[in-house]
Amino acid sequence: MTETPFHTKTSNPPAEDSRLSNIWRAAETYGARSFDNYAQVRSVAETVRDLLCQWLDTGDEPCVYLVPPEGPFQAENYQSGAFSVAGKGYLPLKPISFGLAIRISEDKDYMRLQMHCQKEGNQMKISIAKESAVAVQLPLDEAQLTPLFDRIYNHILAFFKDSVDQYDEGDYGTSVIGFDIYRVAE
């Protein structure tokens, strides 16, 4: 008797009502939902990137990029590499994170915010790091993003104000706020 390696496809699919066919159908449904989840998060992230830059400044130069949520980054859009599920093989069905790199100076310094998205029914809940989430209705109506944009704007301003206040009070060495700031090399 010859053994068949695990990676070899069988020429005869399992019976329609077999346990194996049940697993295949469950995995196919899971895969469809995980792709839907990713596609919806990515669509929201790309919309946030584009409209946040317009909301912050009407200039022509990009000021917000989608970057990986962790690790080194450049001021450029990373496409699918900007999402926490990138390179994971089988696309997992779970909340997804991405990074928003926002220009914070004329010298092309960028601050990365780690954003988390979780779809719940017809809503996408979006949070900055571990803060409470802002819920937006799906399909996305761009006007709903103003509270999220206000949250992002105030979050960044609070980082700088709080850091300066802590420095002025002599207490700046004891707290970690958790931002990544990078200068773009030209």
CSV table of C-alpha atoms in Angstrom, one decimal, residues 11-175:
chain,number,residue,atom,x,y,z
A,11,SER,CA,-8.9,13.4,-7.3
A,12,ASN,CA,-12.1,12.3,-5.5
A,13,PRO,CA,-13.7,15.0,-3.3
A,14,PRO,CA,-15.3,13.8,-0.1
A,15,ALA,CA,-18.9,12.8,0.0
A,16,GLU,CA,-21.3,15.7,0.3
A,17,ASP,CA,-22.4,14.7,3.8
A,18,SER,CA,-19.0,13.6,5.1
A,19,ARG,CA,-17.3,15.1,8.1
A,20,LEU,CA,-14.5,16.4,5.9
A,21,SER,CA,-16.9,18.1,3.6
A,22,ASN,CA,-18.5,19.8,6.6
A,23,ILE,CA,-15.0,21.1,7.7
A,24,TRP,CA,-14.4,22.4,4.2
A,25,ARG,CA,-17.7,24.2,4.1
A,26,ALA,CA,-17.1,25.7,7.5
A,27,ALA,CA,-13.6,26.8,6.5
A,28,GLU,CA,-15.0,28.3,3.2
A,29,THR,CA,-17.6,30.3,5.2
A,30,TYR,CA,-14.9,31.5,7.6
A,31,GLY,CA,-12.7,32.5,4.7
A,32,ALA,CA,-15.5,34.5,3.1
A,33,ARG,CA,-16.3,36.3,6.4
A,34,SER,CA,-12.6,37.0,7.1
A,35,PHE,CA,-12.1,38.5,3.7
A,36,ASP,CA,-15.3,40.6,4.1
A,37,ASN,CA,-14.0,41.8,7.5
A,38,TYR,CA,-10.6,42.8,6.0
A,39,ALA,CA,-12.2,44.5,3.0
A,40,GLN,CA,-14.5,46.6,5.2
A,41,VAL,CA,-11.7,47.6,7.6
A,42,ARG,CA,-9.4,48.5,4.7
A,43,SER,CA,-12.1,50.5,3.0
A,44,VAL,CA,-12.7,52.5,6.2
A,45,ALA,CA,-8.9,52.9,6.8
A,46,GLU,CA,-8.4,54.3,3.3
A,47,THR,CA,-11.3,56.7,3.6
A,48,VAL,CA,-10.0,57.9,7.0
A,49,ARG,CA,-6.6,58.4,5.5
A,50,ASP,CA,-7.9,60.4,2.6
A,51,LEU,CA,-10.5,62.5,4.4
A,52,LEU,CA,-8.4,63.1,7.5
A,53,CYS,CA,-5.7,64.8,5.4
A,54,GLN,CA,-8.4,67.0,3.8
A,55,TRP,CA,-9.9,67.7,7.3
A,56,LEU,CA,-6.6,68.7,8.7
A,57,ASP,CA,-5.4,70.9,5.8
A,58,THR,CA,-6.7,71.6,2.3
A,59,GLY,CA,-3.2,71.6,0.8
A,60,ASP,CA,-2.3,69.3,-2.0
A,61,GLU,CA,0.6,67.4,-0.3
A,62,PRO,CA,-0.3,64.2,1.5
A,63,CYS,CA,-0.2,64.5,5.3
A,64,VAL,CA,-1.6,61.1,6.4
A,65,TYR,CA,-0.4,57.6,5.3
A,66,LEU,CA,-1.4,54.1,6.1
A,67,VAL,CA,1.6,52.3,7.7
A,68,PRO,CA,2.1,49.1,9.7
A,69,PRO,CA,0.7,49.4,13.2
A,70,GLU,CA,4.1,48.4,14.7
A,71,GLY,CA,7.8,48.4,13.7
A,72,PRO,CA,9.7,50.7,11.4
A,73,PHE,CA,7.9,52.7,8.8
A,74,GLN,CA,8.4,55.4,6.1
A,75,ALA,CA,6.0,58.1,5.1
A,76,GLU,CA,4.3,56.1,2.4
A,77,ASN,CA,1.2,54.0,1.9
A,78,TYR,CA,1.9,50.4,2.6
A,79,GLN,CA,-1.2,49.0,0.9
A,80,SER,CA,-2.1,45.6,2.5
A,81,GLY,CA,1.1,45.8,4.6
A,82,ALA,CA,-0.4,48.5,6.7
A,83,PHE,CA,-2.8,46.0,8.4
A,84,SER,CA,-2.1,43.7,11.3
A,85,VAL,CA,-3.2,40.7,9.4
A,86,ALA,CA,-0.7,41.2,6.6
A,87,GLY,CA,1.6,38.1,6.0
A,88,LYS,CA,-0.5,35.9,8.4
A,89,GLY,CA,-1.2,33.2,5.7
A,90,TYR,CA,-4.8,32.2,6.1
A,91,LEU,CA,-6.6,35.5,6.8
A,92,PRO,CA,-7.8,35.5,10.4
A,93,LEU,CA,-11.3,36.5,11.4
A,94,LYS,CA,-10.6,39.0,14.2
A,95,PRO,CA,-10.3,42.8,14.9
A,96,ILE,CA,-7.7,44.4,12.7
A,97,SER,CA,-5.2,47.2,13.5
A,98,PHE,CA,-3.4,49.6,11.2
A,99,GLY,CA,-1.1,52.6,11.6
A,100,LEU,CA,-1.9,56.2,10.7
A,101,ALA,CA,1.2,58.2,10.1
A,102,ILE,CA,0.3,61.9,10.5
A,103,ARG,CA,2.6,64.7,9.5
A,104,ILE,CA,3.3,66.8,12.6
A,105,SER,CA,6.0,69.3,11.4
A,106,GLU,CA,7.3,71.3,8.5
A,107,ASP,CA,10.4,69.1,8.7
A,108,LYS,CA,8.4,66.1,7.7
A,109,ASP,CA,8.2,64.4,11.1
A,110,TYR,CA,5.4,61.9,11.4
A,111,MET,CA,3.6,60.5,14.4
A,112,ARG,CA,2.1,57.0,14.1
A,113,LEU,CA,-1.2,56.3,15.8
A,114,GLN,CA,-2.1,52.7,16.2
A,115,MET,CA,-5.8,52.3,15.2
A,116,HIS,CA,-8.0,49.3,15.9
A,117,CYS,CA,-11.1,48.4,14.0
A,118,GLN,CA,-13.8,45.9,15.0
A,119,LYS,CA,-16.9,45.2,13.0
A,120,GLU,CA,-20.0,44.7,15.1
A,121,GLY,CA,-23.2,44.2,13.0
A,122,ASN,CA,-23.6,47.2,10.8
A,123,GLN,CA,-21.1,49.3,12.7
A,124,MET,CA,-17.3,49.7,12.6
A,125,LYS,CA,-15.8,50.5,16.0
A,126,ILE,CA,-12.6,52.4,15.6
A,127,SER,CA,-10.2,53.3,18.5
A,128,ILE,CA,-6.9,54.9,18.9
A,129,ALA,CA,-4.6,52.6,20.9
A,130,LYS,CA,-6.5,51.6,24.0
A,131,GLU,CA,-9.0,54.4,24.1
A,132,SER,CA,-12.7,54.0,23.8
A,133,ALA,CA,-14.0,53.4,20.3
A,134,VAL,CA,-15.9,55.7,18.0
A,135,ALA,CA,-18.7,53.8,16.2
A,136,VAL,CA,-19.5,54.5,12.6
A,137,GLN,CA,-22.4,53.1,10.6
A,138,LEU,CA,-21.7,50.9,7.6
A,139,PRO,CA,-21.8,51.5,4.7
A,140,LEU,CA,-19.7,54.5,5.7
A,141,ASP,CA,-21.1,58.0,5.5
A,142,GLU,CA,-18.2,60.4,5.4
A,143,ALA,CA,-20.0,62.9,7.6
A,144,GLN,CA,-19.8,60.3,10.5
A,145,LEU,CA,-16.1,60.6,10.6
A,146,THR,CA,-15.9,64.1,12.2
A,147,PRO,CA,-16.1,62.7,15.7
A,148,LEU,CA,-13.2,60.3,14.9
A,149,PHE,CA,-11.2,63.2,13.3
A,150,ASP,CA,-11.8,65.3,16.4
A,151,ARG,CA,-10.6,62.5,18.6
A,152,ILE,CA,-7.4,62.0,16.5
A,153,TYR,CA,-6.7,65.7,16.5
A,154,ASN,CA,-7.3,66.1,20.2
A,155,HIS,CA,-5.3,63.0,20.9
A,156,ILE,CA,-2.2,64.3,19.1
A,157,LEU,CA,-2.5,67.8,20.7
A,158,ALA,CA,-2.9,66.3,24.2
A,159,PHE,CA,0.3,64.3,23.7
A,160,PHE,CA,2.3,67.4,23.0
A,161,LYS,CA,0.6,69.5,25.7
A,162,ASP,CA,0.8,66.8,28.3
A,163,SER,CA,4.5,66.2,27.5
A,164,VAL,CA,5.3,69.9,27.8
A,165,ASP,CA,3.3,70.3,31.0
A,166,GLN,CA,5.1,67.3,32.5
A,167,TYR,CA,8.5,68.8,31.5
A,168,ASP,CA,7.6,72.2,32.9
A,169,GLU,CA,6.5,70.5,36.2
A,170,GLY,CA,9.7,68.5,36.3
A,171,ASP,CA,7.8,65.2,36.0
A,172,TYR,CA,8.6,64.3,32.4
A,173,GLY,CA,10.8,61.3,33.0
A,174,THR,CA,8.2,59.1,34.7
A,175,SER,CA,5.5,58.6,32.1
